[in-house]
Amino acid sequence: MSSSSTHERTRTGMSKTALKQDFLDNLFYIQGRFREVATPHDLYMAAAFTTRDRLLKRWVNSAQVFKTSHARTVCYLSAEYLLGPHLACNLVNLGITDTARQAGAELGLNFDAIVEEEEEPGLGNGGLGRLAACFMESLSTCQVPAIGYGIRYEFGIFDQAIEDGWQVEKTDNWLRNGNPWEIPRPKICFPVGYGGHTESYRDEHGQMRLRWQPAFMINGMAYDTPILGYGTENVNLLRLWKAEASESFNFQAFNTGDYYGAVYSKIEAETISKVLYPNDEPEIGKELRLKQQYFFVSCSMQDMIRLHLNTVGPLESFAEKFVVQLNDTHPALAVVELMRLLLDDHGLNWEQAWDITRHTFCYTNHTLLPEALETWSVALFERLLPRHLDLIYEINRRFLDEVRMRFLGDEARVWRMSLIAEGGERRVRMANLAVVGSQAVNGVAELHSALVKATLFKDFAELWPERFHNVTNGVTPRRFMVVANPRLSRLITQTCGHDAWIRDLERLRELETHQDDAGLHADWRAVKLAAKQDLATWMQQATGIHLDPASLFDVQAKRFHEYKRQHLNILHIIRCYQRIKQGESQNLVPRAFIFGGKAAPGYFMAKLMIKLINAVAEVVNNDPQVNGWMRVAFLPNFNVKNGQRLYPAADLSEQISLAGKEASGTGNMKFSMNGALTIGTLDGANVEIREAVGAENFFLFGLTAEAALQQQLTGYRPWEYYQSDIELKSDIDLINSGLFSHGDTQLFRPLTDNLVNHDPFMVLADYRAYLECQQTVSAAYQDPERWTRMSLLNVARIGRFSSDRAIREYAEHIWKVTPNPIEAA
Ligand code: Z2T
């Protein structure tokens, strides 16, 4: 029997016939349904299992090869993974999208409707979590052995509804209908302790040692999701931990007759992985959050040690087998946990343990905003993790000795660099811990990395200059081009004559040779128009708002935050409105202003910005005098799935943060890849995108990071802008007039007062430059040939922003790992 017919029997055949047969089998044996009575969800589950069967074959094979070859492995530690729907991406990466579509058609099924049925795992807030998901996909595509570790939150990021213009949060019960992509591993389970005290004892060699006696224990159980790469046999592993009560603990309670207490302790244990904290940047310092962090870090480090002992052997070589990347400081406790495991459980001495630890970890910083830097009160630490606090003190003592030796007499420096912030409530500085415990520290865009060295970690960069790196972020073109925008992908493949660009995104540059091809221009515009029609249809049913696909789609989609300046965008909208009302529509083009994004539930100002957008939308969309010129729409519940509808349809991408505040941004890359032009400041990765696509193909405005800082140092007075710019004054006054709030003149006061009196993100300083830049956007849009050429060149030159490139840079400069291609089994 040939091997391909063997595969037919083992549920891994790639032919249309095999897919059809296995789909019906899965529908019957897993969902217990036949074709005629199957619900859309049954059909989705059958399709998911049919795809998963094909993944598993490759996964088992990869795992076996990595195990026997002792492959050096990257462990990515992240509290968030914003995965997005799996099915469409897995089909693309398996190379069977077309086959599956045909198989579906022959069974009389609507392929797109089945794909649409998937509820996405939203286990992240925004950029940081989505980056982790892109990196997992690119690690597999680049054939780097990797394990992603994180938390299997039962409730991910809330679903956003808009009621009366306000954001309302609904719980995200994503596991309700089952998750076909994960495999529970009940035997991969580790105990995690909390509380209690440290005690000393004499070990078998008569040595005095310390150990931790926790007050209570819970278990972490592994759930594995295979992550396939594009066009490779490599499959990596995403291992997420679920918190469970430890059995032995419950029995104790049962024996004392405390049945209620036993059940309650089970519930209490399970709360640890119950819900994702919905705050993006500002930290809130909740005890449960610290418990979550320690929980997943402890399980992950125990798992790595188990794997090492099972394969390689002695722990001395741990840092050769594993390199651990810390995705921001959320998992920084891993540094201390590894020390504890090596010292207390495995009997190493301090020098050995510290040497291993220091060579294991690398740390990525994702923000400079001071309010986002994690610190934990020493008192809380002491109560929850007493042994870890002891270890932090000892790490700090040795580290500060090193600082004193290097910088004799500079006690102010010692004070700044200490892992413990003194003066006021004593707090543990997680960022300092991450830097001290890592061999490499990186920022996420060139400007950000430069600022990290010059400001946040200035003292550390002086002590250890060789430790600091830049790796500019990237995004995966498989999800954000091939899956999100099949029309554009087909056109590119047709034009270039190959689809090698999907794995080698720099090859998009071949489009440049066609930049003046009139036929291509027409096709390019048709592709964009079709995407805009799709979005308009979707928006109509989701919000009832009508968008004209012929208008310029001007999109800002990202978390709501004052530093991202959605209110600057609103001021421009209000200016357009007033100009049209005053009969000055000469230089305008019809625009659809589209917003998407969630606000942290406790972030009042961000929620007020959402309300203001919806309030302005209500007035604008119901005013026939301006309707031919403008519409405003808020796309509810911006998540990965809705993002995939938005990126292909955008003409203009709004990247308008105050320079120096957005570490990188990744939406900027996703829009650009789909042919949107950017209006943006010199912030984060915008700087590099502009360099790549050419300054003439990018709408730049605003203060530089340096100028912004300078102006704030010498005293920034927003009210002077308010008083001297009559259009600005009239826009703000219009908000306060109550026009957008049914006569309520107070509703938006917190926002307008803040702008006029404080304006921490310099909206008023950049207002005039932004308006002028928007004029040049309108002028460019009026020349379709020119606009199309600019759009095409954006796509042609965006190759550098593939997450494959980012992963290759990490692999070479930070992790020192080489690809490990897996042969077909
Ligand atoms: C986040 O999404 C980002 C930074 C954070 O700092 C936290 C979260 Cl949840 C602690 C974002 C940055 O704001 C963005 O500029 C960057 O592109 C993204 O991380 C990925 O690096």
Coordinates of N, CA, C and O and ligand atoms in Angstrom, one line a residue, residues 80 124-131 279-281 283 327-330 364-368 372-373 444 473 559 563-564 661-669 684, ligand 1:
E80 N 0.0 37.0 28.3 CA -1.1 37.2 27.3 C -0.8 36.5 25.9 O 0.4 36.6 25.5
G124 N -5.7 38.2 25.6 CA -4.7 39.3 25.7 C -5.5 40.6 25.5 O -6.7 40.6 25.1
N125 N -4.8 41.7 25.8 CA -5.4 43.0 25.8 C -5.3 43.7 24.4 O -6.2 44.3 24.0
G126 N -4.1 43.6 23.9 CA -3.8 44.4 22.7 C -2.5 44.0 22.1 O -2.2 42.8 21.9
G127 N -1.7 45.0 21.8 CA -0.4 44.8 21.0 C 0.5 43.7 21.6 O 1.0 42.9 20.9
L128 N 0.7 43.8 23.0 CA 1.6 42.8 23.6 C 1.2 41.4 23.4 O 2.0 40.5 23.1
G129 N -0.1 41.1 23.6 CA -0.6 39.8 23.5 C -0.6 39.3 22.1 O -0.4 38.1 21.7
R130 N -1.0 40.2 21.1 CA -1.0 39.9 19.7 C 0.4 39.6 19.2 O 0.6 38.7 18.4
L131 N 1.4 40.4 19.7 CA 2.8 40.1 19.3 C 3.2 38.7 19.7 O 3.8 38.0 18.9
N279 N -6.6 45.5 31.8 CA -5.8 46.7 31.7 C -4.7 46.6 30.8 O -3.9 45.7 30.9
D280 N -4.6 47.5 29.9 CA -3.4 47.4 29.0 C -2.2 48.0 29.7 O -1.3 47.3 30.2
E281 N -2.1 49.3 29.8 CA -0.8 49.8 30.3 C -0.8 50.1 31.8 O 0.0 49.6 32.5
E283 N -0.9 49.8 35.5 CA -1.0 48.6 36.4 C -1.8 49.0 37.6 O -1.9 50.1 38.0
N327 N 8.2 38.3 28.2 CA 7.4 39.3 27.5 C 6.9 40.4 28.5 O 5.9 40.2 29.1
D328 N 7.7 41.4 28.6 CA 7.5 42.5 29.6 C 7.8 41.9 31.0 O 8.4 40.8 31.1
T329 N 7.5 42.6 32.0 CA 7.8 42.2 33.4 C 6.8 41.2 34.0 O 7.1 40.7 35.1
H330 N 5.7 41.0 33.3 CA 4.7 40.2 33.9 C 5.2 38.8 34.4 O 4.8 38.3 35.4
T364 N 12.1 41.7 27.2 CA 11.6 42.7 26.3 C 10.8 43.7 27.1 O 9.9 43.4 27.8
N365 N 11.2 45.0 26.9 CA 10.4 46.1 27.5 C 9.4 46.6 26.4 O 9.8 46.7 25.3
H366 N 8.2 46.9 26.8 CA 7.1 47.3 25.9 C 6.6 48.7 26.1 O 5.7 49.1 25.4
T367 N 7.1 49.4 27.1 CA 6.5 50.7 27.4 C 7.5 51.5 28.2 O 8.2 51.0 29.0
L368 N 7.4 52.8 28.0 CA 8.2 53.8 28.8 C 7.3 54.5 29.8 O 7.8 55.3 30.7
A372 N 3.0 52.6 33.9 CA 2.8 51.2 33.4 C 3.9 50.3 34.0 O 3.9 49.1 33.8
L373 N 4.9 50.9 34.7 CA 6.0 50.0 35.2 C 5.5 49.3 36.4 O 5.1 49.9 37.4
V444 N 11.3 47.5 21.4 CA 10.5 47.0 20.3 C 10.4 47.8 19.1 O 9.8 47.4 18.1
N473 N 9.4 45.2 16.2 CA 8.3 44.3 16.1 C 8.0 44.0 14.7 O 8.4 44.7 13.8
R559 N -6.3 50.1 21.2 CA -6.9 50.4 22.5 C -7.1 51.9 22.7 O -6.3 52.7 22.1
Y563 N -2.7 58.7 25.4 CA -1.5 58.9 24.7 C -1.6 58.6 23.2 O -0.9 59.1 22.3
K564 N -2.6 57.7 22.9 CA -2.8 57.4 21.4 C -3.7 58.4 20.7 O -3.8 58.4 19.5
K661 N 5.8 58.1 23.0 CA 4.9 57.4 23.9 C 4.5 56.0 23.4 O 4.4 55.1 24.3
E662 N 4.4 55.8 22.1 CA 4.0 54.5 21.6 C 5.3 53.7 21.4 O 6.1 54.0 20.5
A663 N 5.5 52.6 22.2 CA 6.7 51.9 22.1 C 7.0 51.4 20.6 O 8.1 51.7 20.1
S664 N 6.1 50.8 20.0 CA 6.2 50.4 18.6 C 4.9 50.6 17.8 O 4.9 51.4 16.9
G665 N 3.9 50.0 18.3 CA 2.7 49.9 17.5 C 2.9 48.8 16.5 O 4.0 48.5 16.1
T666 N 1.8 48.0 16.3 CA 1.9 46.9 15.3 C 0.7 47.0 14.3 O 0.8 46.5 13.2
G667 N -0.4 47.7 14.8 CA -1.5 48.0 13.8 C -1.0 48.8 12.6 O -1.4 48.6 11.5
N668 N 0.0 49.7 12.9 CA 0.6 50.5 11.8 C 1.1 49.6 10.7 O 0.9 49.9 9.5
M669 N 1.7 48.5 11.1 CA 2.2 47.5 10.1 C 1.1 46.8 9.4 O 1.1 46.6 8.2
G684 N 7.4 55.4 17.7 CA 7.5 53.9 17.7 C 8.0 53.5 16.3 O 8.9 54.1 15.7
Ligands
Z2T1 C1 0.7 46.4 25.5 O1 -0.1 46.0 24.5 C2 1.9 47.2 25.1 C3 2.7 47.6 26.0 C4 2.5 47.3 27.4 O2 3.4 47.7 28.3 C5 1.4 46.6 27.8 C6 0.5 46.1 26.8 CL1 -0.8 45.2 27.2 C7 3.5 47.1 29.5 C8 2.1 47.4 23.6 C9 2.7 48.8 23.3 O3 1.9 49.8 23.8 C10 2.8 48.9 21.8 O4 3.4 50.1 21.4 C11 3.6 47.7 21.2 O5 3.6 47.7 19.8 C12 3.1 46.4 21.7 O6 3.0 46.4 23.1 C13 4.0 45.2 21.3 O7 5.3 45.5 21.6

